[in-house]
Amino acid sequence: MKKDFQDIPIPKELDRVVEESMAQVYREHKRKRFRKLVTGCTATAAVFAGGFLFLAANPAMAAKLPLIGHVFETMQDHFGYQGDFDSVATVLAETETDAAVTEIESNTETANGADSLISETDVQAVNAEETGNGTDAGTEKATDGTASDYAVPAEYSRTADGLTFTLSEIYCNDQALYVSFVMEADEPFPEKTPSFSIMTTETYSFNPTMINGSLNLEGDLLDDSTYAGMFRIDLNQKVYNYEKYDQAREEALANGEEWDDTITLDTLDKYVETAEIPDSFTLDLSLDQIIGYFTTPDLPERSKTAEEESAMSDEEWHDYMIDWYAQYPELSKYPNSYEHFWYDGPWHFTLNVTKNPSGTQTIELNETNEQGIGIEKIVKTPFEITLYDTYPDTVHSYDYYAAILDADGNLLSSGSGGPTNTVAINGADVSTVDIFICDYMQWMDELKGQYWTAPGGNKNLADGQTFKDLLMENCVFHTEVSLEE
């Protein structure tokens, strides 16, 4: 039984569609700030569209980009999670020199019937061809920097629906797998500043459960039909083994018993095991659908003015949106032609992954307040900090928000597409971090806005106190942690 952990649900009932797609917007409506938003997908597209445009603004750089094998090197300072990925990543291709030498070795062995070594002359010839100094005009390599110096094995490049998706490099630590890529369409993308997500099917060698998920892409256009960037897979979301759950479900249905497919905390405790992620594993990754988001969706007009909508009660707004969805049923679909353009796959890849433990530090804390709210541990890698919070059975974790401040008192933000309990380091001083757990609604309504709107530096608020002081006064839990540099 496949488990849909991250995919966007598309229920049949229209009312459920509205409730689920508008869930995030509803909270903003109660604060009278949500009228400009229409659906959860639209809000997501707006977040995606906040990516970097440095290559689009510098076509000369884009033209000279040697794509495959160099995506991290060129773009890593502009991702949501920044850092020297190129120094730790593995290139999913061999250099053209290596490929040519391998071919010569193979041909020589075949011709001689023995394990003969290639001659120095052969190697020199290959090297000359690699640097563009060969005399054969038919094999001379371009010297203007437009060509990649890596040859892509076929298993890392797939084409479907007029779009070729090529994997470039990978890096894996204890928390996440980062993959860089180049995506080339036969026709220009219909959006000048597109953002993308991907619906996936994932199978990990350490977990027999097949996972339906989604990935957010970070990157930018190199030309009107080529997009390069990276995606991040949070491994903490891939460890749940549902074999016991599947067995119990099948037995119940076979005995004519009712079975509730809703996954609750009780279900997780009773039936679901947590797999250990080994140092090396295999990932079968199917990119099932690549979805692009229009920066300005061409949504159908609604019957009321913005002023009239703003004056509605919550109940009136709900009924109003139900009628709107009923009038335009395609809006209940994901993707839909109003907000998205898309390509149907699959693009299938098999990755042999080895974790790189360098720079990873785990701090066991096991600290809680009197109510049992606190932090079990934090894990720091060269690119992110992940905290593992803990709550008693009497409260819900989604009623709280964990904020992390660096040594200078600046708020660390989650990288693009990352979970809220993981923050990007991005060059910040994290020799010491302060962790605060706050009431979620208070964080959203009162606290975080003071940081982003503070004059003269975000950590210094308008009333003269620091953001750290503000959180100390309002949090339900706080701890300070020293980390190794």
Coordinates of C-alpha atoms in Angstrom, one line a residue:
M1 CA 0.0 0.0 0.0
K2 CA 1.5 3.3 -1.0
K3 CA 1.5 6.1 1.5
D4 CA 1.0 9.7 0.3
F5 CA 3.0 11.6 2.8
Q6 CA 3.6 14.9 0.9
D7 CA 1.4 14.8 -2.1
I8 CA -1.3 17.4 -2.3
P9 CA -4.7 15.7 -1.6
I10 CA -7.4 15.9 -4.3
P11 CA -10.6 14.7 -2.6
K12 CA -13.8 14.2 -4.5
E13 CA -16.2 16.2 -2.4
L14 CA -16.2 19.9 -3.4
D15 CA -16.6 21.1 0.1
R16 CA -13.5 19.1 1.3
V17 CA -11.6 20.6 -1.6
V18 CA -12.3 24.1 -0.5
E19 CA -11.7 23.3 3.2
E20 CA -8.3 21.7 2.5
S21 CA -7.0 24.1 -0.1
M22 CA -8.1 27.1 1.9
A23 CA -6.9 25.9 5.3
Q24 CA -3.9 28.1 5.4
V25 CA -5.7 31.0 3.9
Y26 CA -8.5 30.7 6.5
R27 CA -6.1 31.7 9.3
E28 CA -5.1 34.8 7.5
H29 CA -8.7 35.6 6.8
K30 CA -9.4 35.8 10.6
R31 CA -6.7 38.4 10.7
K32 CA -8.2 40.3 7.7
R33 CA -5.0 39.8 5.7
F34 CA -6.0 37.0 3.4
R35 CA -8.3 38.5 0.8
K36 CA -5.6 38.6 -1.8
L37 CA -5.1 34.9 -1.6
V38 CA -7.4 32.4 -3.3
T39 CA -6.2 28.9 -2.8
G40 CA -3.4 27.2 -1.0
C41 CA -1.7 26.4 -4.3
T42 CA -1.7 30.0 -5.3
A43 CA 0.0 30.9 -2.0
T44 CA 2.5 28.2 -2.6
A45 CA 3.3 29.5 -6.0
A46 CA 3.9 32.9 -4.6
V47 CA 6.5 31.4 -2.2
F48 CA 8.2 29.5 -5.0
A49 CA 8.4 32.6 -7.1
G50 CA 10.6 34.2 -4.5
G51 CA 13.6 32.3 -5.9
F52 CA 16.7 33.9 -7.3
L53 CA 17.0 35.6 -10.7
F54 CA 20.7 36.1 -10.9
L55 CA 21.2 34.1 -14.0
A56 CA 18.2 35.7 -15.8
A57 CA 19.7 39.1 -15.0
N58 CA 23.1 37.9 -16.3
P59 CA 22.7 36.1 -19.6
A60 CA 26.4 36.2 -20.3
M61 CA 27.0 34.0 -17.2
A62 CA 24.2 31.7 -18.2
A63 CA 25.6 31.3 -21.7
K64 CA 29.0 30.3 -20.3
L65 CA 27.7 27.9 -17.6
P66 CA 29.1 24.4 -18.0
L67 CA 26.0 22.8 -16.8
I68 CA 26.4 19.1 -15.9
G69 CA 28.7 18.6 -13.0
H70 CA 28.8 22.3 -12.1
V71 CA 25.3 23.3 -11.0
F72 CA 26.2 23.4 -7.3
E73 CA 29.4 25.3 -8.0
T74 CA 27.6 28.0 -9.9
M75 CA 24.3 28.3 -8.0
Q76 CA 24.9 27.2 -4.4
D77 CA 25.1 30.7 -2.9
H78 CA 21.6 31.5 -4.1
F79 CA 19.7 28.4 -2.8
G80 CA 17.6 28.5 0.3
Y81 CA 20.2 26.3 1.9
Q82 CA 23.5 27.9 1.0
G83 CA 27.1 26.7 1.3
D84 CA 29.9 24.9 -0.5
F85 CA 28.0 22.0 -1.8
D86 CA 30.5 21.5 -4.7
S87 CA 33.2 20.6 -2.2
V88 CA 31.2 17.7 -0.7
A89 CA 28.9 16.6 -3.6
T90 CA 29.4 13.6 -5.8
V91 CA 29.1 14.2 -9.6
L92 CA 26.7 11.7 -11.2
A93 CA 28.9 11.6 -14.4
E94 CA 32.4 10.9 -15.4
T95 CA 34.6 13.5 -17.1
E96 CA 34.8 13.1 -20.8
T97 CA 38.5 12.3 -20.4
D98 CA 37.7 9.4 -18.1
A99 CA 35.0 8.2 -20.5
A100 CA 37.3 8.3 -23.4
V101 CA 40.1 6.5 -21.6
T102 CA 37.6 3.8 -20.4
E103 CA 36.5 3.3 -24.0
I104 CA 40.1 3.1 -25.2
E105 CA 41.0 0.6 -22.5
S106 CA 37.9 -1.5 -23.4
N107 CA 38.8 -1.4 -27.1
T108 CA 42.5 -2.3 -26.5
E109 CA 41.5 -5.3 -24.3
T110 CA 39.2 -6.5 -26.9
A111 CA 41.7 -6.2 -29.7
N112 CA 44.6 -7.8 -27.8
G113 CA 42.6 -10.4 -25.9
A114 CA 44.5 -9.5 -22.8
D115 CA 44.5 -6.8 -20.1
S116 CA 46.7 -4.4 -22.1
L117 CA 47.3 -0.9 -20.8
I118 CA 46.6 2.0 -23.1
S119 CA 49.7 3.7 -24.4
E120 CA 50.9 7.1 -23.3
T121 CA 50.2 8.4 -26.8
D122 CA 46.6 7.4 -26.5
V123 CA 46.2 9.2 -23.2
Q124 CA 47.9 12.3 -24.6
A125 CA 45.5 12.2 -27.5
V126 CA 42.5 12.0 -25.3
N127 CA 43.8 14.9 -23.1
A128 CA 44.4 17.0 -26.2
E129 CA 40.8 16.4 -27.4
E130 CA 39.5 17.2 -23.9
T131 CA 41.2 20.6 -23.9
G132 CA 40.1 21.5 -27.4
N133 CA 43.6 21.1 -28.8
G134 CA 43.0 18.1 -31.0
T135 CA 43.5 18.3 -34.7
D136 CA 40.3 16.5 -35.7
A137 CA 37.8 19.2 -36.4
G138 CA 35.0 16.7 -35.9
T139 CA 35.9 16.0 -32.2
E140 CA 37.3 19.3 -31.2
K141 CA 35.8 20.5 -27.9
A142 CA 34.4 24.0 -27.8
T143 CA 36.6 26.5 -25.9
D144 CA 34.0 29.2 -25.2
G145 CA 32.8 27.5 -22.0
T146 CA 29.4 26.6 -23.4
A147 CA 29.9 22.8 -23.2
S148 CA 30.0 20.7 -20.1
D149 CA 33.2 18.8 -19.3
Y150 CA 31.2 15.8 -18.1
A151 CA 29.7 13.0 -20.0
V152 CA 26.2 12.1 -18.7
P153 CA 25.5 8.3 -18.3
A154 CA 22.1 7.4 -19.8
E155 CA 20.7 6.4 -16.4
Y156 CA 20.9 9.9 -15.1
S157 CA 19.1 11.6 -18.0
R158 CA 15.5 10.8 -18.9
T159 CA 13.1 12.3 -21.4
A160 CA 9.3 12.3 -21.3
D161 CA 6.5 14.6 -22.6
G162 CA 9.0 16.8 -24.4
L163 CA 11.1 17.5 -21.4
T164 CA 14.6 16.1 -20.5
F165 CA 15.5 15.9 -16.9
T166 CA 19.2 15.3 -16.1
L167 CA 20.7 14.7 -12.6
S168 CA 24.0 16.5 -12.1
E169 CA 25.3 16.0 -8.5
I170 CA 24.2 14.7 -5.1
Y171 CA 25.1 15.3 -1.5
C172 CA 23.7 13.5 1.5
N173 CA 24.1 14.0 5.2
D174 CA 22.2 12.6 8.2
Q175 CA 19.2 14.9 7.6
A176 CA 18.7 15.4 3.8
L177 CA 19.6 14.4 0.3
Y178 CA 20.4 17.3 -2.0
V179 CA 20.3 16.8 -5.8
S180 CA 21.2 19.2 -8.5
F181 CA 19.7 19.0 -12.0
V182 CA 19.2 20.5 -15.4
M183 CA 15.8 20.5 -17.1
E184 CA 15.4 21.1 -20.8
A185 CA 12.1 21.4 -22.6
D186 CA 11.6 21.0 -26.3
E187 CA 9.5 24.2 -26.4
P188 CA 9.9 27.4 -24.3
F189 CA 8.3 27.3 -20.9
P190 CA 5.0 29.3 -20.9
E191 CA 6.2 31.3 -17.8
K192 CA 9.1 33.8 -17.9
T193 CA 9.9 33.4 -14.2
P194 CA 8.7 29.9 -13.4
S195 CA 8.8 27.9 -10.2
F196 CA 8.3 24.2 -10.1
S197 CA 7.3 21.3 -7.9
I198 CA 7.4 17.6 -8.7
M199 CA 5.1 14.8 -7.7
T200 CA 7.2 11.7 -6.9
T201 CA 7.1 8.0 -6.1
E202 CA 10.0 7.1 -3.9
T203 CA 11.3 3.7 -2.7
Y204 CA 14.2 3.5 -0.3
S205 CA 16.2 0.4 0.3
F206 CA 15.9 0.9 4.1
N207 CA 12.1 1.1 4.0
P208 CA 9.8 -1.2 2.1
T209 CA 7.0 1.4 2.0
M210 CA 6.5 3.1 -1.3
I211 CA 6.1 6.8 -0.7
N212 CA 4.2 9.2 -2.8
G213 CA 5.6 12.7 -2.2
S214 CA 6.4 16.1 -3.6
L215 CA 9.5 18.1 -4.1
N216 CA 10.0 21.9 -4.5
L217 CA 12.6 22.9 -7.1
E218 CA 15.0 25.8 -6.5
G219 CA 16.7 27.3 -9.5
D220 CA 16.3 29.6 -12.5
L221 CA 16.0 29.8 -16.2
L222 CA 19.2 29.7 -18.3
D223 CA 17.3 30.4 -21.4
D224 CA 13.6 30.2 -22.3
S225 CA 13.6 26.4 -22.3
T226 CA 16.3 25.4 -19.8
Y227 CA 16.0 25.4 -16.1
A228 CA 18.8 24.4 -13.6
G229 CA 18.8 24.1 -9.9
M230 CA 18.4 21.6 -7.0
F231 CA 15.9 19.9 -4.8
R232 CA 16.1 18.7 -1.2
I233 CA 14.7 15.5 0.2
D234 CA 14.1 15.5 3.9
L235 CA 15.2 12.0 5.0
N236 CA 13.4 12.3 8.3
Q237 CA 10.1 12.0 6.5
K238 CA 11.1 8.8 4.7
V239 CA 11.7 6.5 7.7
Y240 CA 8.1 5.3 8.5
N241 CA 7.6 1.6 7.8
Y242 CA 3.9 0.8 7.3
E243 CA 4.2 -3.0 6.9
K244 CA 2.4 -3.7 10.2
Y245 CA -0.3 -1.2 9.3
D246 CA -0.9 -2.8 5.9
Q247 CA -1.1 -6.2 7.4
A248 CA -3.6 -5.1 10.1
R249 CA -5.7 -3.3 7.5
E250 CA -5.8 -6.3 5.2
E251 CA -6.8 -8.6 8.0
A252 CA -9.5 -6.3 9.2
L253 CA -11.0 -6.0 5.8
A254 CA -10.8 -9.7 5.2
N255 CA -12.8 -10.3 8.4
G256 CA -15.4 -7.9 7.3
E257 CA -14.4 -5.3 9.9
E258 CA -14.5 -1.6 9.3
W259 CA -11.2 0.2 9.0
D260 CA -10.5 3.9 9.3
D261 CA -7.7 4.9 6.9
T262 CA -7.1 8.2 8.7
I263 CA -3.5 8.2 10.0
T264 CA -3.6 9.4 13.6
L265 CA -0.9 9.6 16.3
D266 CA -2.5 6.5 17.9
T267 CA -2.1 4.7 14.5
L268 CA 1.5 5.7 14.3
D269 CA 2.2 4.4 17.8
K270 CA 0.4 1.1 17.3
Y271 CA 1.3 0.1 13.8
V272 CA 4.1 2.2 12.3
E273 CA 7.8 1.5 12.9
T274 CA 10.7 3.9 12.3
A275 CA 13.4 2.6 10.1
E276 CA 17.1 3.4 10.6
I277 CA 18.8 5.2 7.7
P278 CA 22.1 3.4 7.0
D279 CA 25.3 5.0 5.9
S280 CA 24.6 3.8 2.3
F281 CA 21.3 3.1 0.6
T282 CA 19.6 3.0 -2.7
L283 CA 16.8 5.3 -3.8
D284 CA 14.4 4.5 -6.7
L285 CA 13.1 7.9 -7.6
S286 CA 10.3 8.4 -10.1
L287 CA 9.4 11.9 -11.1
D288 CA 5.8 11.4 -12.0
Q289 CA 4.7 14.9 -12.9
I290 CA 6.6 18.2 -13.1
I291 CA 4.3 21.1 -12.3
G292 CA 5.1 24.8 -13.1
Y293 CA 3.4 27.7 -11.4
F294 CA 2.3 30.9 -13.1
T295 CA 3.6 33.9 -11.3
T296 CA 0.3 35.6 -11.9
P297 CA -2.4 33.0 -12.2
D298 CA -5.2 33.7 -14.7
L299 CA -8.0 33.0 -12.2
P300 CA -11.7 33.4 -13.1
E301 CA -13.2 36.6 -11.8
R302 CA -15.3 36.5 -8.7
S303 CA -18.6 38.2 -8.4
K304 CA -17.8 40.5 -5.5
T305 CA -15.4 43.4 -5.2
A306 CA -12.4 43.2 -2.9
E307 CA -14.1 45.6 -0.5
E308 CA -17.3 43.5 -0.5
E309 CA -15.3 40.3 0.2
S310 CA -13.4 42.0 3.0
A311 CA -16.7 42.8 4.7
M312 CA -17.9 39.2 4.7
S313 CA -18.1 37.1 7.8
D314 CA -16.3 33.8 7.9
E315 CA -19.5 31.9 7.1
E316 CA -20.3 34.2 4.2
W317 CA -16.8 33.8 2.8
H318 CA -17.0 30.1 3.1
D319 CA -20.3 29.8 1.2
Y320 CA -19.1 32.4 -1.3
M321 CA -16.0 30.3 -2.1
I322 CA -18.1 27.1 -2.3
D323 CA -20.2 28.7 -5.0
W324 CA -17.1 29.9 -6.8
Y325 CA -15.5 26.4 -6.9
A326 CA -18.8 24.9 -8.0
Q327 CA -18.9 27.4 -10.9
Y328 CA -15.3 26.6 -11.9
P329 CA -14.8 22.9 -11.0
E330 CA -11.3 22.7 -12.6
L331 CA -10.1 24.9 -9.7
S332 CA -10.5 22.0 -7.4
K333 CA -8.0 20.0 -9.4
Y334 CA -4.2 19.9 -8.9
P335 CA -2.7 20.9 -11.2
N336 CA -5.2 23.1 -13.1
S337 CA -4.8 25.2 -16.2
Y338 CA -5.6 28.5 -14.4
E339 CA -2.6 28.3 -12.0
H340 CA -0.2 25.7 -13.5
F341 CA 1.4 24.2 -16.6
W342 CA 2.8 20.7 -16.3
Y343 CA 4.6 17.8 -17.9
D344 CA 3.7 14.1 -17.4
G345 CA 6.4 11.5 -16.8
P346 CA 7.7 9.4 -15.4
W347 CA 11.4 10.3 -15.3
H348 CA 12.9 7.4 -13.4
F349 CA 16.3 7.3 -11.7
T350 CA 18.1 4.9 -9.4
L351 CA 20.6 6.5 -7.0
N352 CA 23.2 4.8 -4.9
V353 CA 23.6 7.2 -2.0
T354 CA 26.4 7.3 0.6
K355 CA 26.0 9.8 3.5
N356 CA 28.8 12.2 4.1
P357 CA 29.2 12.5 7.9
S358 CA 31.8 15.3 7.8
G359 CA 30.7 18.4 9.7
T360 CA 27.7 16.7 11.3
Q361 CA 27.2 17.2 15.1
T362 CA 24.4 15.8 17.3
I363 CA 23.6 17.4 20.7
E364 CA 21.4 15.3 23.0
L365 CA 19.4 17.7 25.2
N366 CA 16.3 16.0 26.6
E367 CA 15.2 19.3 28.2
T368 CA 11.5 20.1 28.9
N369 CA 9.4 22.6 30.8
E370 CA 7.0 21.6 33.6
Q371 CA 4.4 20.7 31.0
G372 CA 6.7 18.4 29.1
I373 CA 7.3 20.7 26.2
G374 CA 10.9 20.9 25.0
I375 CA 13.7 19.6 22.9
E376 CA 15.1 16.1 22.6
K377 CA 18.1 16.9 20.5
I378 CA 19.5 19.1 17.7
V379 CA 21.5 18.0 14.7
K380 CA 23.9 20.4 12.9
T381 CA 25.3 19.8 9.4
P382 CA 27.4 22.1 7.3
F383 CA 24.1 23.5 5.8
E384 CA 21.3 23.2 8.3
I385 CA 20.2 22.8 11.9
T386 CA 17.4 20.4 12.7
L387 CA 15.7 20.3 16.1
Y388 CA 13.7 17.4 17.4
D389 CA 11.0 18.9 19.7
T390 CA 8.9 16.9 22.2
Y391 CA 5.4 17.4 23.5
P392 CA 3.2 15.6 26.1
D393 CA 0.2 13.6 24.9
T394 CA -2.2 16.3 26.1
V395 CA -1.1 18.9 23.6
H396 CA -0.7 19.0 19.8
S397 CA 2.7 19.9 18.3
Y398 CA 1.0 22.0 15.6
D399 CA -0.1 24.4 18.3
Y400 CA 3.5 25.5 18.8
Y401 CA 6.3 27.0 16.8
A402 CA 10.0 26.6 17.4
A403 CA 12.3 29.5 16.6
I404 CA 16.1 29.5 16.4
L405 CA 18.3 32.6 16.8
D406 CA 22.0 32.6 15.9
A407 CA 24.8 33.8 18.1
D408 CA 24.1 37.4 17.0
G409 CA 20.4 37.2 17.8
N410 CA 19.2 36.9 14.2
L411 CA 16.3 34.6 13.4
L412 CA 17.3 31.6 11.3
S413 CA 14.9 30.7 8.6
S414 CA 14.0 27.4 7.0
G415 CA 15.4 27.0 3.6
S416 CA 13.1 27.0 0.6
G417 CA 10.9 23.9 0.7
G418 CA 12.3 22.8 4.1
P419 CA 10.4 21.7 7.1
T420 CA 9.8 24.3 9.8
N421 CA 12.0 22.5 12.3
T422 CA 15.0 22.7 10.0
V423 CA 16.7 26.0 9.5
A424 CA 19.4 27.0 7.0
I425 CA 22.7 28.2 8.4
N426 CA 23.7 30.3 5.3
G427 CA 26.9 31.6 6.8
A428 CA 25.4 32.7 10.1
D429 CA 27.4 32.4 13.4
V430 CA 25.9 29.3 15.0
S431 CA 28.6 28.8 17.6
T432 CA 25.7 29.4 20.0
V433 CA 22.0 29.2 19.2
D434 CA 18.9 30.0 21.3
I435 CA 15.9 27.8 20.8
F436 CA 12.4 29.1 21.7
I437 CA 9.1 27.3 21.6
C438 CA 6.2 29.7 21.3
D439 CA 2.4 29.4 21.0
Y440 CA 1.8 29.1 17.3
M441 CA -1.0 31.7 17.0
Q442 CA 0.9 34.2 19.1
W443 CA 4.0 33.7 16.9
M444 CA 2.0 34.3 13.8
D445 CA 0.0 37.2 15.0
E446 CA 2.3 39.1 17.4
L447 CA 5.9 38.0 17.5
K448 CA 7.4 37.3 14.1
G449 CA 6.1 40.5 12.5
Q450 CA 8.0 42.6 15.0
Y451 CA 11.2 41.0 13.7
W452 CA 10.6 41.5 10.0
T453 CA 9.4 45.1 10.4
A454 CA 12.0 46.3 13.0
P455 CA 13.9 49.4 11.9
G456 CA 17.7 49.5 12.0
G457 CA 18.3 45.8 12.1
N458 CA 15.9 43.0 12.6
K459 CA 17.2 41.8 15.9
N460 CA 16.7 45.3 17.4
L461 CA 13.1 46.2 17.8
A462 CA 11.4 49.6 17.7
D463 CA 11.0 49.9 21.5
G464 CA 14.7 49.3 22.1
Q465 CA 14.6 45.7 23.2
T466 CA 16.0 42.9 21.2
F467 CA 14.0 40.2 19.4
K468 CA 15.6 37.7 21.8
D469 CA 14.3 39.7 24.8
L470 CA 10.8 39.6 23.3
L471 CA 10.9 35.8 22.8
M472 CA 12.3 35.3 26.3
E473 CA 9.2 37.2 27.7
N474 CA 6.7 35.2 25.6
C475 CA 8.0 31.7 25.0
V476 CA 6.9 28.5 26.8
F477 CA 10.3 27.0 26.5
H478 CA 13.9 28.2 26.0
T479 CA 17.3 26.7 25.9
E480 CA 20.8 27.9 24.8
V481 CA 23.0 25.4 23.0
S482 CA 26.8 25.7 22.2
L483 CA 27.9 24.1 18.9
E484 CA 31.3 23.2 17.6
E485 CA 32.7 25.3 14.8

